[in-house]
Structures are given as structure tokens and as C-alpha cells.
PDB file of N, CA and C in Angstrom:
ATOM      1  N   MET G  10       0.456  -1.585  -0.094  1.00 52.00           N
ATOM      2  CA  MET G  10      -0.101  -0.107  -0.078  1.00 52.00           C
ATOM      3  C   MET G  10       1.413   1.165  -0.262  1.00 52.00           C
ATOM      4  N   ALA G  11       0.468   2.291  -0.826  1.00 56.00           N
ATOM      5  CA  ALA G  11       1.203   3.087  -1.428  1.00 56.00           C
ATOM      6  C   ALA G  11       0.018   4.229  -0.715  1.00 56.00           C
ATOM      7  N   GLN G  12       1.260   5.371   0.398  1.00 61.00           N
ATOM      8  CA  GLN G  12      -0.957   6.672   0.832  1.00 61.00           C
ATOM      9  C   GLN G  12       0.844   7.184   1.026  1.00 61.00           C
ATOM     10  N   GLY G  13       0.499   8.579   0.398  1.00 63.00           N
ATOM     11  CA  GLY G  13       0.654   9.875   0.915  1.00 63.00           C
ATOM     12  C   GLY G  13      -0.348  10.709   1.432  1.00 63.00           C
ATOM     13  N   SER G  14       0.794  11.832   1.628  1.00 62.00           N
ATOM     14  CA  SER G  14      -0.092  12.684   2.739  1.00 62.00           C
ATOM     15  C   SER G  14      -0.891  13.828   1.628  1.00 62.00           C
ATOM     16  N   ASP G  15      -2.816  14.515   1.613  1.00 65.00           N
ATOM     17  CA  ASP G  15      -2.991  15.259   0.704  1.00 65.00           C
ATOM     18  C   ASP G  15      -2.705  14.931  -0.624  1.00 65.00           C
ATOM     19  N   ASP G  16      -1.634  16.053  -1.524  1.00 70.00           N
ATOM     20  CA  ASP G  16      -1.661  15.749  -2.503  1.00 70.00           C
ATOM     21  C   ASP G  16      -0.693  14.486  -2.996  1.00 70.00           C
ATOM     22  N   PHE G  17      -0.004  14.066  -2.807  1.00 74.00           N
ATOM     23  CA  PHE G  17       1.111  13.145  -2.375  1.00 74.00           C
ATOM     24  C   PHE G  17       2.374  13.876  -2.073  1.00 74.00           C
ATOM     25  N   GLY G  18       2.733  14.950  -2.366  1.00 78.00           N
ATOM     26  CA  GLY G  18       3.860  15.079  -2.224  1.00 78.00           C
ATOM     27  C   GLY G  18       5.148  14.734  -1.755  1.00 78.00           C
ATOM     28  N   THR G  19       4.914  13.964  -0.417  1.00 80.00           N
ATOM     29  CA  THR G  19       6.077  13.809   0.383  1.00 80.00           C
ATOM     30  C   THR G  19       6.221  12.310  -0.772  1.00 80.00           C
ATOM     31  N   ILE G  20       5.163  11.406  -1.253  1.00 82.00           N
ATOM     32  CA  ILE G  20       5.844  10.223  -1.659  1.00 82.00           C
ATOM     33  C   ILE G  20       6.589  11.455  -3.355  1.00 82.00           C
ATOM     34  N   ALA G  21       6.018  12.137  -3.863  1.00 85.00           N
ATOM     35  CA  ALA G  21       6.577  12.617  -5.148  1.00 85.00           C
ATOM     36  C   ALA G  21       8.671  13.254  -5.120  1.00 85.00           C
ATOM     37  N   ALA G  22       8.530  13.767  -3.061  1.00 86.00           N
ATOM     38  CA  ALA G  22       9.529  14.212  -2.961  1.00 86.00           C
ATOM     39  C   ALA G  22      10.535  12.958  -2.658  1.00 86.00           C
ATOM     40  N   ASN G  23       9.444  12.025  -2.339  1.00 85.00           N
ATOM     41  CA  ASN G  23      10.758  10.475  -1.690  1.00 85.00           C
ATOM     42  C   ASN G  23      11.402   9.625  -3.317  1.00 85.00           C
ATOM     43  N   ARG G  24      10.609  10.259  -4.473  1.00 87.00           N
ATOM     44  CA  ARG G  24      11.312   9.670  -4.654  1.00 87.00           C
ATOM     45  C   ARG G  24      12.255  10.299  -5.959  1.00 87.00           C
ATOM     46  N   ARG G  25      11.847  11.834  -5.853  1.00 91.00           N
ATOM     47  CA  ARG G  25      12.917  12.346  -6.364  1.00 91.00           C
ATOM     48  C   ARG G  25      14.232  12.473  -5.622  1.00 91.00           C
ATOM     49  N   GLY G  26      14.508  12.411  -4.629  1.00 90.00           N
ATOM     50  CA  GLY G  26      15.302  12.073  -3.928  1.00 90.00           C
ATOM     51  C   GLY G  26      16.333  10.583  -4.091  1.00 90.00           C
ATOM     52  N   PHE G  27      15.255   9.775  -4.346  1.00 88.00           N
ATOM     53  CA  PHE G  27      15.617   8.034  -4.460  1.00 88.00           C
ATOM     54  C   PHE G  27      16.601   8.802  -6.290  1.00 88.00           C
ATOM     55  N   ASP G  28      16.428   9.284  -6.734  1.00 92.00           N
ATOM     56  CA  ASP G  28      16.648   9.549  -8.332  1.00 92.00           C
ATOM     57  C   ASP G  28      17.917  10.197  -8.519  1.00 92.00           C
ATOM     58  N   ARG G  29      18.222  10.967  -7.187  1.00 92.00           N
ATOM     59  CA  ARG G  29      20.072  10.839  -7.166  1.00 92.00           C
ATOM     60  C   ARG G  29      20.780  10.220  -6.771  1.00 92.00           C
ATOM     61  N   ILE G  30      20.463   9.190  -5.786  1.00 89.00           N
ATOM     62  CA  ILE G  30      21.243   8.240  -5.670  1.00 89.00           C
ATOM     63  C   ILE G  30      21.393   7.221  -6.651  1.00 89.00           C
ATOM     64  N   GLN G  31      22.901   6.954  -6.559  1.00 86.00           N
ATOM     65  CA  GLN G  31      22.731   5.688  -7.614  1.00 86.00           C
ATOM     66  C   GLN G  31      23.765   4.618  -6.780  1.00 86.00           C
ATOM     67  N   LEU G  32      23.814   3.709  -7.067  1.00 83.00           N
ATOM     68  CA  LEU G  32      24.422   2.224  -6.615  1.00 83.00           C
ATOM     69  C   LEU G  32      26.079   2.159  -7.200  1.00 83.00           C
ATOM     70  N   ARG G  33      26.915   2.095  -7.040  1.00 83.00           N
ATOM     71  CA  ARG G  33      28.021   1.492  -7.742  1.00 83.00           C
ATOM     72  C   ARG G  33      28.592   0.279  -7.169  1.00 83.00           C
ATOM     73  N   PRO G  34      27.862  -0.786  -8.262  1.00 83.00           N
ATOM     74  CA  PRO G  34      28.429  -2.117  -7.937  1.00 83.00           C
ATOM     75  C   PRO G  34      29.947  -2.360  -8.205  1.00 83.00           C
ATOM     76  N   ARG G  35      30.782  -3.147  -6.782  1.00 80.00           N
ATOM     77  CA  ARG G  35      32.131  -3.163  -6.714  1.00 80.00           C
ATOM     78  C   ARG G  35      31.995  -4.308  -7.141  1.00 80.00           C
ATOM     79  N   ARG G  36      33.219  -4.967  -7.986  1.00 84.00           N
ATOM     80  CA  ARG G  36      33.614  -6.067  -8.014  1.00 84.00           C
ATOM     81  C   ARG G  36      34.334  -6.929  -7.363  1.00 84.00           C
ATOM     82  N   LEU G  37      34.980  -8.095  -7.479  1.00 83.00           N
ATOM     83  CA  LEU G  37      35.697  -8.727  -7.284  1.00 83.00           C
ATOM     84  C   LEU G  37      36.418  -8.340  -6.187  1.00 83.00           C
ATOM     85  N   VAL G  38      36.002  -7.784  -4.850  1.00 83.00           N
ATOM     86  CA  VAL G  38      36.078  -7.763  -3.400  1.00 83.00           C
ATOM     87  C   VAL G  38      35.477  -8.780  -2.521  1.00 83.00           C
ATOM     88  N   ASP G  39      35.903  -8.539  -1.326  1.00 85.00           N
ATOM     89  CA  ASP G  39      35.969  -9.472  -0.645  1.00 85.00           C
ATOM     90  C   ASP G  39      34.939  -9.516   0.348  1.00 85.00           C
ATOM     91  N   THR G  40      33.250 -10.463   0.124  1.00 82.00           N
ATOM     92  CA  THR G  40      32.224  -9.457   0.668  1.00 82.00           C
ATOM     93  C   THR G  40      31.698 -11.103   1.804  1.00 82.00           C
ATOM     94  N   THR G  41      33.154 -11.860   1.989  1.00 87.00           N
ATOM     95  CA  THR G  41      32.813 -13.034   3.320  1.00 87.00           C
ATOM     96  C   THR G  41      32.069 -11.889   4.526  1.00 87.00           C
ATOM     97  N   LYS G  42      32.665 -10.739   4.863  1.00 88.00           N
ATOM     98  CA  LYS G  42      32.609 -10.356   6.089  1.00 88.00           C
ATOM     99  C   LYS G  42      32.095  -9.460   6.164  1.00 88.00           C
ATOM    100  N   VAL G  43      30.700  -8.955   5.151  1.00 86.00           N
ATOM    101  CA  VAL G  43      30.478  -7.827   5.413  1.00 86.00           C
ATOM    102  C   VAL G  43      29.850  -7.235   6.513  1.00 86.00           C
ATOM    103  N   ASP G  44      29.648  -6.067   7.125  1.00 90.00           N
ATOM    104  CA  ASP G  44      29.477  -5.457   8.459  1.00 90.00           C
ATOM    105  C   ASP G  44      28.584  -4.169   8.153  1.00 90.00           C
ATOM    106  N   LEU G  45      26.821  -4.590   8.239  1.00 89.00           N
ATOM    107  CA  LEU G  45      26.265  -3.177   7.862  1.00 89.00           C
ATOM    108  C   LEU G  45      25.431  -3.173   9.433  1.00 89.00           C
ATOM    109  N   SER G  46      26.092  -3.537  10.253  1.00 91.00           N
ATOM    110  CA  SER G  46      25.110  -2.300  11.919  1.00 91.00           C
ATOM    111  C   SER G  46      25.670  -1.659  11.970  1.00 91.00           C
ATOM    112  N   VAL G  47      25.008  -0.784  12.848  1.00 90.00           N
ATOM    113  CA  VAL G  47      24.460   0.283  12.736  1.00 90.00           C
ATOM    114  C   VAL G  47      24.775   0.672  14.243  1.00 90.00           C
ATOM    115  N   GLU G  48      24.910   1.929  15.273  1.00 89.00           N
ATOM    116  CA  GLU G  48      24.641   2.536  16.020  1.00 89.00           C
ATOM    117  C   GLU G  48      23.363   3.438  16.205  1.00 89.00           C
ATOM    118  N   ILE G  49      22.329   3.468  16.991  1.00 80.00           N
ATOM    119  CA  ILE G  49      21.998   4.670  16.147  1.00 80.00           C
ATOM    120  C   ILE G  49      21.145   4.720  17.894  1.00 80.00           C
ATOM    121  N   PHE G  50      20.791   5.884  18.890  1.00 77.00           N
ATOM    122  CA  PHE G  50      20.366   5.963  19.471  1.00 77.00           C
ATOM    123  C   PHE G  50      21.086   5.459  21.099  1.00 77.00           C
ATOM    124  N   GLY G  51      22.655   4.471  20.629  1.00 84.00           N
ATOM    125  CA  GLY G  51      23.060   3.898  21.851  1.00 84.00           C
ATOM    126  C   GLY G  51      22.952   2.596  21.525  1.00 84.00           C
ATOM    127  N   GLN G  52      22.238   2.310  20.254  1.00 81.00           N
ATOM    128  CA  GLN G  52      22.065   0.629  20.416  1.00 81.00           C
ATOM    129  C   GLN G  52      22.084  -0.126  19.422  1.00 81.00           C
ATOM    130  N   ARG G  53      23.160  -1.155  19.559  1.00 86.00           N
ATOM    131  CA  ARG G  53      23.613  -1.748  18.385  1.00 86.00           C
ATOM    132  C   ARG G  53      22.543  -1.958  16.686  1.00 86.00           C
ATOM    133  N   TYR G  54      22.913  -2.226  16.162  1.00 85.00           N
ATOM    134  CA  TYR G  54      21.737  -2.871  15.316  1.00 85.00           C
ATOM    135  C   TYR G  54      22.646  -3.855  13.927  1.00 85.00           C
ATOM    136  N   ALA G  55      21.506  -4.565  13.325  1.00 86.00           N
ATOM    137  CA  ALA G  55      22.306  -5.700  12.211  1.00 86.00           C
ATOM    138  C   ALA G  55      22.378  -4.445  11.051  1.00 86.00           C
ATOM    139  N   SER G  56      21.625  -3.904  11.079  1.00 87.00           N
ATOM    140  CA  SER G  56      21.182  -2.892   9.903  1.00 87.00           C
ATOM    141  C   SER G  56      20.532  -1.139   9.801  1.00 87.00           C
ATOM    142  N   PRO G  57      21.126   0.030   8.475  1.00 86.00           N
ATOM    143  CA  PRO G  57      20.709   1.137   9.253  1.00 86.00           C
ATOM    144  C   PRO G  57      19.136   1.054   8.475  1.00 86.00           C
ATOM    145  N   ILE G  58      18.621  -0.410   8.524  1.00 82.00           N
ATOM    146  CA  ILE G  58      17.188  -0.278   7.924  1.00 82.00           C
ATOM    147  C   ILE G  58      15.912  -0.084   8.823  1.00 82.00           C
ATOM    148  N   PHE G  59      15.574   0.329   8.929  1.00 81.00           N
ATOM    149  CA  PHE G  59      14.627   0.517  10.298  1.00 81.00           C
ATOM    150  C   PHE G  59      13.173   0.074   9.772  1.00 81.00           C
ATOM    151  N   LEU G  60      12.083  -0.146  11.008  1.00 82.00           N
ATOM    152  CA  LEU G  60      10.782   0.116  10.361  1.00 82.00           C
ATOM    153  C   LEU G  60      10.087   0.877  11.158  1.00 82.00           C
ATOM    154  N   CYS G  61       9.487   2.027   9.836  1.00 81.00           N
ATOM    155  CA  CYS G  61       8.708   3.053  10.046  1.00 81.00           C
ATOM    156  C   CYS G  61       7.363   3.063  10.607  1.00 81.00           C
ATOM    157  N   PRO G  62       7.373   4.226  11.569  1.00 79.00           N
ATOM    158  CA  PRO G  62       5.707   4.322  12.173  1.00 79.00           C
ATOM    159  C   PRO G  62       4.770   3.805  10.809  1.00 79.00           C
ATOM    160  N   VAL G  63       3.853   2.954  11.279  1.00 79.00           N
ATOM    161  CA  VAL G  63       2.877   2.930   9.932  1.00 79.00           C
ATOM    162  C   VAL G  63       1.377   2.870  10.834  1.00 79.00           C
ATOM    163  N   GLY G  64       0.402   4.005   9.758  1.00 76.00           N
ATOM    164  CA  GLY G  64      -0.863   3.695  10.596  1.00 76.00           C
ATOM    165  C   GLY G  64      -1.477   2.557  10.578  1.00 76.00           C
ATOM    166  N   ALA G  65      -2.605   1.839  10.883  1.00 80.00           N
ATOM    167  CA  ALA G  65      -3.376   1.263  10.401  1.00 80.00           C
ATOM    168  C   ALA G  65      -2.410  -0.311  10.006  1.00 80.00           C
ATOM    169  N   LEU G  66      -1.852  -0.700  10.538  1.00 84.00           N
ATOM    170  CA  LEU G  66      -1.429  -2.006  10.570  1.00 84.00           C
ATOM    171  C   LEU G  66      -2.455  -3.408  10.540  1.00 84.00           C
ATOM    172  N   GLN G  67      -3.529  -3.257  12.113  1.00 86.00           N
ATOM    173  CA  GLN G  67      -4.149  -4.272  11.798  1.00 86.00           C
ATOM    174  C   GLN G  67      -5.236  -4.869  10.526  1.00 86.00           C
ATOM    175  N   MET G  68      -4.946  -3.709   9.215  1.00 86.00           N
ATOM    176  CA  MET G  68      -5.652  -3.402   7.994  1.00 86.00           C
ATOM    177  C   MET G  68      -4.459  -4.868   7.285  1.00 86.00           C
ATOM    178  N   PHE G  69      -3.483  -4.620   7.331  1.00 87.00           N
ATOM    179  CA  PHE G  69      -2.693  -6.208   7.733  1.00 87.00           C
ATOM    180  C   PHE G  69      -2.293  -7.347   8.361  1.00 87.00           C
ATOM    181  N   HIS G  70      -2.592  -7.086   9.477  1.00 89.00           N
ATOM    182  CA  HIS G  70      -2.585  -8.431  10.258  1.00 89.00           C
ATOM    183  C   HIS G  70      -2.925  -7.884  11.988  1.00 89.00           C
ATOM    184  N   PRO G  71      -3.922  -9.332  12.084  1.00 92.00           N
ATOM    185  CA  PRO G  71      -5.115  -9.535  13.080  1.00 92.00           C
ATOM    186  C   PRO G  71      -3.379  -8.332  15.015  1.00 92.00           C
ATOM    187  N   GLU G  72      -2.725  -8.737  14.543  1.00 90.00           N
ATOM    188  CA  GLU G  72      -1.442  -8.041  15.446  1.00 90.00           C
ATOM    189  C   GLU G  72      -1.090  -6.689  15.087  1.00 90.00           C
ATOM    190  N   GLY G  73      -1.093  -6.582  14.222  1.00 88.00           N
ATOM    191  CA  GLY G  73      -1.133  -5.008  14.266  1.00 88.00           C
ATOM    192  C   GLY G  73       0.829  -4.435  14.527  1.00 88.00           C
ATOM    193  N   GLU G  74       1.338  -3.804  15.078  1.00 87.00           N
ATOM    194  CA  GLU G  74       2.374  -3.390  15.930  1.00 87.00           C
ATOM    195  C   GLU G  74       2.855  -4.470  16.682  1.00 87.00           C
ATOM    196  N   VAL G  75       2.157  -4.907  16.993  1.00 88.00           N
ATOM    197  CA  VAL G  75       2.419  -6.057  17.832  1.00 88.00           C
ATOM    198  C   VAL G  75       3.508  -6.800  16.922  1.00 88.00           C
ATOM    199  N   ALA G  76       3.127  -7.242  15.956  1.00 89.00           N
ATOM    200  CA  ALA G  76       2.963  -8.477  15.037  1.00 89.00           C
ATOM    201  C   ALA G  76       4.440  -7.998  14.164  1.00 89.00           C
ATOM    202  N   VAL G  77       4.490  -7.067  14.364  1.00 88.00           N
ATOM    203  CA  VAL G  77       5.882  -6.036  13.648  1.00 88.00           C
ATOM    204  C   VAL G  77       6.947  -5.982  14.977  1.00 88.00           C
ATOM    205  N   ALA G  78       6.800  -6.063  15.773  1.00 87.00           N
ATOM    206  CA  ALA G  78       7.314  -5.692  16.910  1.00 87.00           C
ATOM    207  C   ALA G  78       7.826  -7.112  16.386  1.00 87.00           C
ATOM    208  N   ARG G  79       7.738  -8.341  16.701  1.00 88.00           N
ATOM    209  CA  ARG G  79       8.330  -9.573  16.397  1.00 88.00           C
ATOM    210  C   ARG G  79       9.114  -9.850  15.124  1.00 88.00           C
ATOM    211  N   ALA G  80       8.589  -9.357  14.043  1.00 88.00           N
ATOM    212  CA  ALA G  80       9.267  -9.432  13.493  1.00 88.00           C
ATOM    213  C   ALA G  80      10.569  -8.416  13.213  1.00 88.00           C
ATOM    214  N   ALA G  81      11.004  -7.403  13.957  1.00 86.00           N
ATOM    215  CA  ALA G  81      11.409  -6.430  14.800  1.00 86.00           C
ATOM    216  C   ALA G  81      12.830  -7.185  15.474  1.00 86.00           C
ATOM    217  N   LYS G  82      11.922  -8.091  15.987  1.00 85.00           N
ATOM    218  CA  LYS G  82      12.713  -8.637  16.973  1.00 85.00           C
ATOM    219  C   LYS G  82      13.664 -10.335  16.179  1.00 85.00           C
ATOM    220  N   ALA G  83      12.868 -10.779  15.481  1.00 88.00           N
ATOM    221  CA  ALA G  83      14.080 -11.233  14.987  1.00 88.00           C
ATOM    222  C   ALA G  83      14.876 -11.138  13.944  1.00 88.00           C
ATOM    223  N   LYS G  84      14.667 -10.040  12.907  1.00 85.00           N
ATOM    224  CA  LYS G  84      15.727  -9.052  12.740  1.00 85.00           C
ATOM    225  C   LYS G  84      17.059  -8.130  13.523  1.00 85.00           C
ATOM    226  N   ASN G  85      17.042  -8.221  14.693  1.00 83.00           N
ATOM    227  CA  ASN G  85      17.895  -6.974  15.244  1.00 83.00           C
ATOM    228  C   ASN G  85      17.729  -5.373  14.569  1.00 83.00           C
ATOM    229  N   ALA G  86      16.404  -5.746  14.482  1.00 83.00           N
ATOM    230  CA  ALA G  86      16.053  -3.881  13.956  1.00 83.00           C
ATOM    231  C   ALA G  86      15.126  -3.133  14.333  1.00 83.00           C
ATOM    232  N   LEU G  87      15.505  -2.061  14.562  1.00 82.00           N
ATOM    233  CA  LEU G  87      14.458  -0.649  15.194  1.00 82.00           C
ATOM    234  C   LEU G  87      13.520  -0.555  14.902  1.00 82.00           C
ATOM    235  N   GLN G  88      12.085  -0.500  15.313  1.00 82.00           N
ATOM    236  CA  GLN G  88      11.345   0.019  15.308  1.00 82.00           C
ATOM    237  C   GLN G  88      10.278   1.316  15.984  1.00 82.00           C
ATOM    238  N   ARG G  89      10.323   2.340  14.868  1.00 81.00           N
ATOM    239  CA  ARG G  89       8.973   3.209  15.514  1.00 81.00           C
ATOM    240  C   ARG G  89       7.792   3.273  15.700  1.00 81.00           C
ATOM    241  N   CYS G  90       6.883   3.478  16.569  1.00 79.00           N
ATOM    242  CA  CYS G  90       5.519   3.097  16.497  1.00 79.00           C
ATOM    243  C   CYS G  90       5.054   4.536  16.304  1.00 79.00           C
ATOM    244  N   ARG G  91       3.400   4.389  15.649  1.00 76.00           N
ATOM    245  CA  ARG G  91       2.980   5.884  15.661  1.00 76.00           C
ATOM    246  C   ARG G  91       2.276   6.535  16.525  1.00 76.00           C
ATOM    247  N   ARG G  92       2.361   7.239  16.616  1.00 71.00           N
ATOM    248  CA  ARG G  92       1.796   8.129  18.187  1.00 71.00           C
ATOM    249  C   ARG G  92       0.446   7.535  18.317  1.00 71.00           C
ATOM    250  N   PHE G  93      -0.613   7.618  17.331  1.00 71.00           N
ATOM    251  CA  PHE G  93      -1.448   7.009  17.517  1.00 71.00           C
ATOM    252  C   PHE G  93      -1.764   5.217  16.118  1.00 71.00           C
ATOM    253  N   ALA G  94      -1.727   4.427  16.763  1.00 76.00           N
ATOM    254  CA  ALA G  94      -1.362   2.823  16.751  1.00 76.00           C
ATOM    255  C   ALA G  94      -2.503   2.647  17.611  1.00 76.00           C
ATOM    256  N   ASN G  95      -2.976   0.830  16.757  1.00 79.00           N
ATOM    257  CA  ASN G  95      -3.430   0.276  17.186  1.00 79.00           C
ATOM    258  C   ASN G  95      -3.505  -0.071  18.529  1.00 79.00           C
ATOM    259  N   PHE G  96      -2.482  -0.759  19.463  1.00 80.00           N
ATOM    260  CA  PHE G  96      -1.571  -0.662  20.200  1.00 80.00           C
ATOM    261  C   PHE G  96      -0.072   0.233  21.000  1.00 80.00           C
ATOM    262  N   SER G  97      -1.069   0.135  22.110  1.00 78.00           N
ATOM    263  CA  SER G  97      -0.371   0.573  23.288  1.00 78.00           C
ATOM    264  C   SER G  97       1.629   0.801  22.692  1.00 78.00           C
ATOM    265  N   VAL G  98       2.274   2.074  23.122  1.00 78.00           N
ATOM    266  CA  VAL G  98       3.780   1.713  22.894  1.00 78.00           C
ATOM    267  C   VAL G  98       3.906   0.568  23.950  1.00 78.00           C
ATOM    268  N   GLU G  99       3.409   0.573  25.138  1.00 80.00           N
ATOM    269  CA  GLU G  99       3.725  -0.656  26.031  1.00 80.00           C
ATOM    270  C   GLU G  99       3.444  -1.827  25.910  1.00 80.00           C
ATOM    271  N   ASP G 100       2.648  -1.731  24.933  1.00 81.00           N
ATOM    272  CA  ASP G 100       2.373  -2.617  24.469  1.00 81.00           C
ATOM    273  C   ASP G 100       2.740  -3.956  23.410  1.00 81.00           C
ATOM    274  N   VAL G 101       3.468  -3.163  22.489  1.00 81.00           N
ATOM    275  CA  VAL G 101       4.531  -3.173  21.533  1.00 81.00           C
ATOM    276  C   VAL G 101       5.820  -3.000  22.002  1.00 81.00           C
ATOM    277  N   ALA G 102       6.241  -2.275  23.237  1.00 78.00           N
ATOM    278  CA  ALA G 102       7.504  -2.755  24.154  1.00 78.00           C
ATOM    279  C   ALA G 102       7.970  -4.326  24.799  1.00 78.00           C
ATOM    280  N   ALA G 103       6.764  -4.379  25.137  1.00 80.00           N
ATOM    281  CA  ALA G 103       6.452  -5.647  25.715  1.00 80.00           C
ATOM    282  C   ALA G 103       6.888  -6.519  24.794  1.00 80.00           C
ATOM    283  N   ARG G 104       6.980  -7.227  24.245  1.00 78.00           N
ATOM    284  CA  ARG G 104       7.006  -8.075  22.130  1.00 78.00           C
ATOM    285  C   ARG G 104       8.146  -7.860  21.886  1.00 78.00           C
ATOM    286  N   ALA G 105       8.942  -6.180  21.919  1.00 75.00           N
ATOM    287  CA  ALA G 105      10.273  -6.197  21.739  1.00 75.00           C
ATOM    288  C   ALA G 105      11.096  -6.390  22.259  1.00 75.00           C
ATOM    289  N   ALA G 106      12.634  -6.914  21.063  1.00 71.00           N
ATOM    290  CA  ALA G 106      13.741  -7.410  22.075  1.00 71.00           C
ATOM    291  C   ALA G 106      14.422  -6.167  22.086  1.00 71.00           C
ATOM    292  N   ARG G 107      14.126  -4.586  21.456  1.00 66.00           N
ATOM    293  CA  ARG G 107      14.740  -3.659  22.089  1.00 66.00           C
ATOM    294  C   ARG G 107      13.886  -2.424  22.056  1.00 66.00           C
ATOM    295  N   PRO G 108      14.169  -1.004  22.474  1.00 65.00           N
ATOM    296  CA  PRO G 108      13.751  -0.513  22.930  1.00 65.00           C
ATOM    297  C   PRO G 108      12.514   0.363  21.440  1.00 65.00           C
ATOM    298  N   VAL G 109      11.625   0.757  21.963  1.00 69.00           N
ATOM    299  CA  VAL G 109      10.760   1.838  20.919  1.00 69.00           C
ATOM    300  C   VAL G 109      10.564   2.534  21.264  1.00 69.00           C
ATOM    301  N   GLY G 110       9.856   3.582  19.903  1.00 63.00           N
ATOM    302  CA  GLY G 110       9.147   4.997  20.458  1.00 63.00           C
ATOM    303  C   GLY G 110       8.402   5.089  19.371  1.00 63.00           C
ATOM    304  N   SER G 111       7.394   5.639  19.391  1.00 61.00           N
ATOM    305  CA  SER G 111       6.758   6.887  18.815  1.00 61.00           C
ATOM    306  C   SER G 111       7.308   7.890  17.725  1.00 61.00           C
ATOM    307  N   SER G 112       6.510   8.170  16.931  1.00 59.00           N
ATOM    308  CA  SER G 112       7.316   8.899  15.472  1.00 59.00           C
ATOM    309  C   SER G 112       7.606  10.155  15.936  1.00 59.00           C
ATOM    310  N   SER G 113       7.369  10.256  17.242  1.00 57.00           N
ATOM    311  CA  SER G 113       8.070  11.955  17.269  1.00 57.00           C
ATOM    312  C   SER G 113       9.132  11.631  18.312  1.00 57.00           C
ATOM    313  N   THR G 114       9.190  10.676  19.064  1.00 52.00           N
ATOM    314  CA  THR G 114      10.191  10.466  20.477  1.00 52.00           C
ATOM    315  C   THR G 114      11.255   9.777  20.466  1.00 52.00           C
ATOM    316  N   PRO G 115      12.476   9.863  20.933  1.00 53.00           N
ATOM    317  CA  PRO G 115      13.057   8.731  21.099  1.00 53.00           C
ATOM    318  C   PRO G 115      12.933   7.261  21.892  1.00 53.00           C
ATOM    319  N   PRO G 116      13.643   6.377  20.931  1.00 54.00           N
ATOM    320  CA  PRO G 116      13.131   4.537  21.633  1.00 54.00           C
ATOM    321  C   PRO G 116      13.189   5.187  22.952  1.00 54.00           C
ATOM    322  N   THR G 117      12.120   4.236  23.701  1.00 52.00           N
ATOM    323  CA  THR G 117      12.218   4.347  25.566  1.00 52.00           C
ATOM    324  C   THR G 117      11.914   2.619  25.735  1.00 52.00           C
ATOM    325  N   THR G 118      11.730   2.142  26.717  1.00 50.00           N
ATOM    326  CA  THR G 118      11.136   0.901  27.073  1.00 50.00           C
ATOM    327  C   THR G 118       9.731   1.174  27.140  1.00 50.00           C
ATOM    328  N   GLY G 119       8.933   2.284  26.760  1.00 48.00           N
ATOM    329  CA  GLY G 119       7.683   1.515  27.025  1.00 48.00           C
ATOM    330  C   GLY G 119       6.837   2.714  28.061  1.00 48.00           C
ATOM    331  N   THR G 120       7.916   3.800  28.666  1.00 48.00           N
ATOM    332  CA  THR G 120       7.075   4.502  29.586  1.00 48.00           C
ATOM    333  C   THR G 120       6.961   5.453  28.730  1.00 48.00           C
ATOM    334  N   ARG G 121       5.619   6.543  29.143  1.00 47.00           N
ATOM    335  CA  ARG G 121       4.956   6.995  28.327  1.00 47.00           C
ATOM    336  C   ARG G 121       5.922   8.602  29.565  1.00 47.00           C
ATOM    337  N   ARG G 122       5.748   9.666  28.889  1.00 46.00           N
ATOM    338  CA  ARG G 122       5.889  11.122  29.765  1.00 46.00           C
ATOM    339  C   ARG G 122       4.439  11.498  29.726  1.00 46.00           C
ATOM    340  N   SER G 123       4.546  12.022  30.180  1.00 44.00           N
ATOM    341  CA  SER G 123       2.527  13.019  30.967  1.00 44.00           C
ATOM    342  C   SER G 123       3.302  14.087  29.855  1.00 44.00           C
ATOM    343  N   ALA G 124       1.957  14.407  29.047  1.00 43.00           N
ATOM    344  CA  ALA G 124       2.399  15.882  28.669  1.00 43.00           C
ATOM    345  C   ALA G 124       1.734  17.234  29.290  1.00 43.00           C
TER     346      ALA G 124
END
């Protein structure tokens, strides 16, 4: 499912951004010990790819963000939750291997701050 806000300007801007990136294949190099790990917010992850906050995940799976937390745990990936998700950050954090956070806060262990 591809979705953008209002006039889909975000999608168009993202595509223009990716059009400026080119991959340069390298041949005949040793790839037996490739390390894509990265440190984000003081935590080490297997790769710089993380699971972005997505809304309405229960449209795709009955367990929504909780199922994504299990997948992130299995792949040692960072997960971010939408502020208005189907499940609370506490529910998601209880099933995650690493701290999670909402789309506007750094990762936490599931504790919420009062506004």
C-alpha cells in the first residue's frame, strides 16, 4: 500500500530524492565479512534499515504493531510506532527485543511521559 498525505507530495519528494542516488556495484572484492551494523540512539542494530511508523497495521495483520515488534526482534531491527497506533507503545515494547518509540520521540522502554 502506497500512501501520501494530501496531494501525495511526500511520495513525489521521496522519489526525487532516490533519483539522485546511484549504486556503484563493486566486483572482485572480498564479501565474506560484510558488516552493515550501525549504532542508533546508543543501540547497535544489524543494519541501518528500520521499520518506520505506519498506521492502520491491523488492516494487514490482526496483531498490527505487535506482529511488527516480533519481526523486528527476529531481525534485530529498530521499530518506530505511530503516535496513534492500534496498540499502545507499552504493548509493543513488551514484545520487542529493543526499545521502541513513537514517531516523535526517541526509543524508550515503553514508559510514557505525561504532557
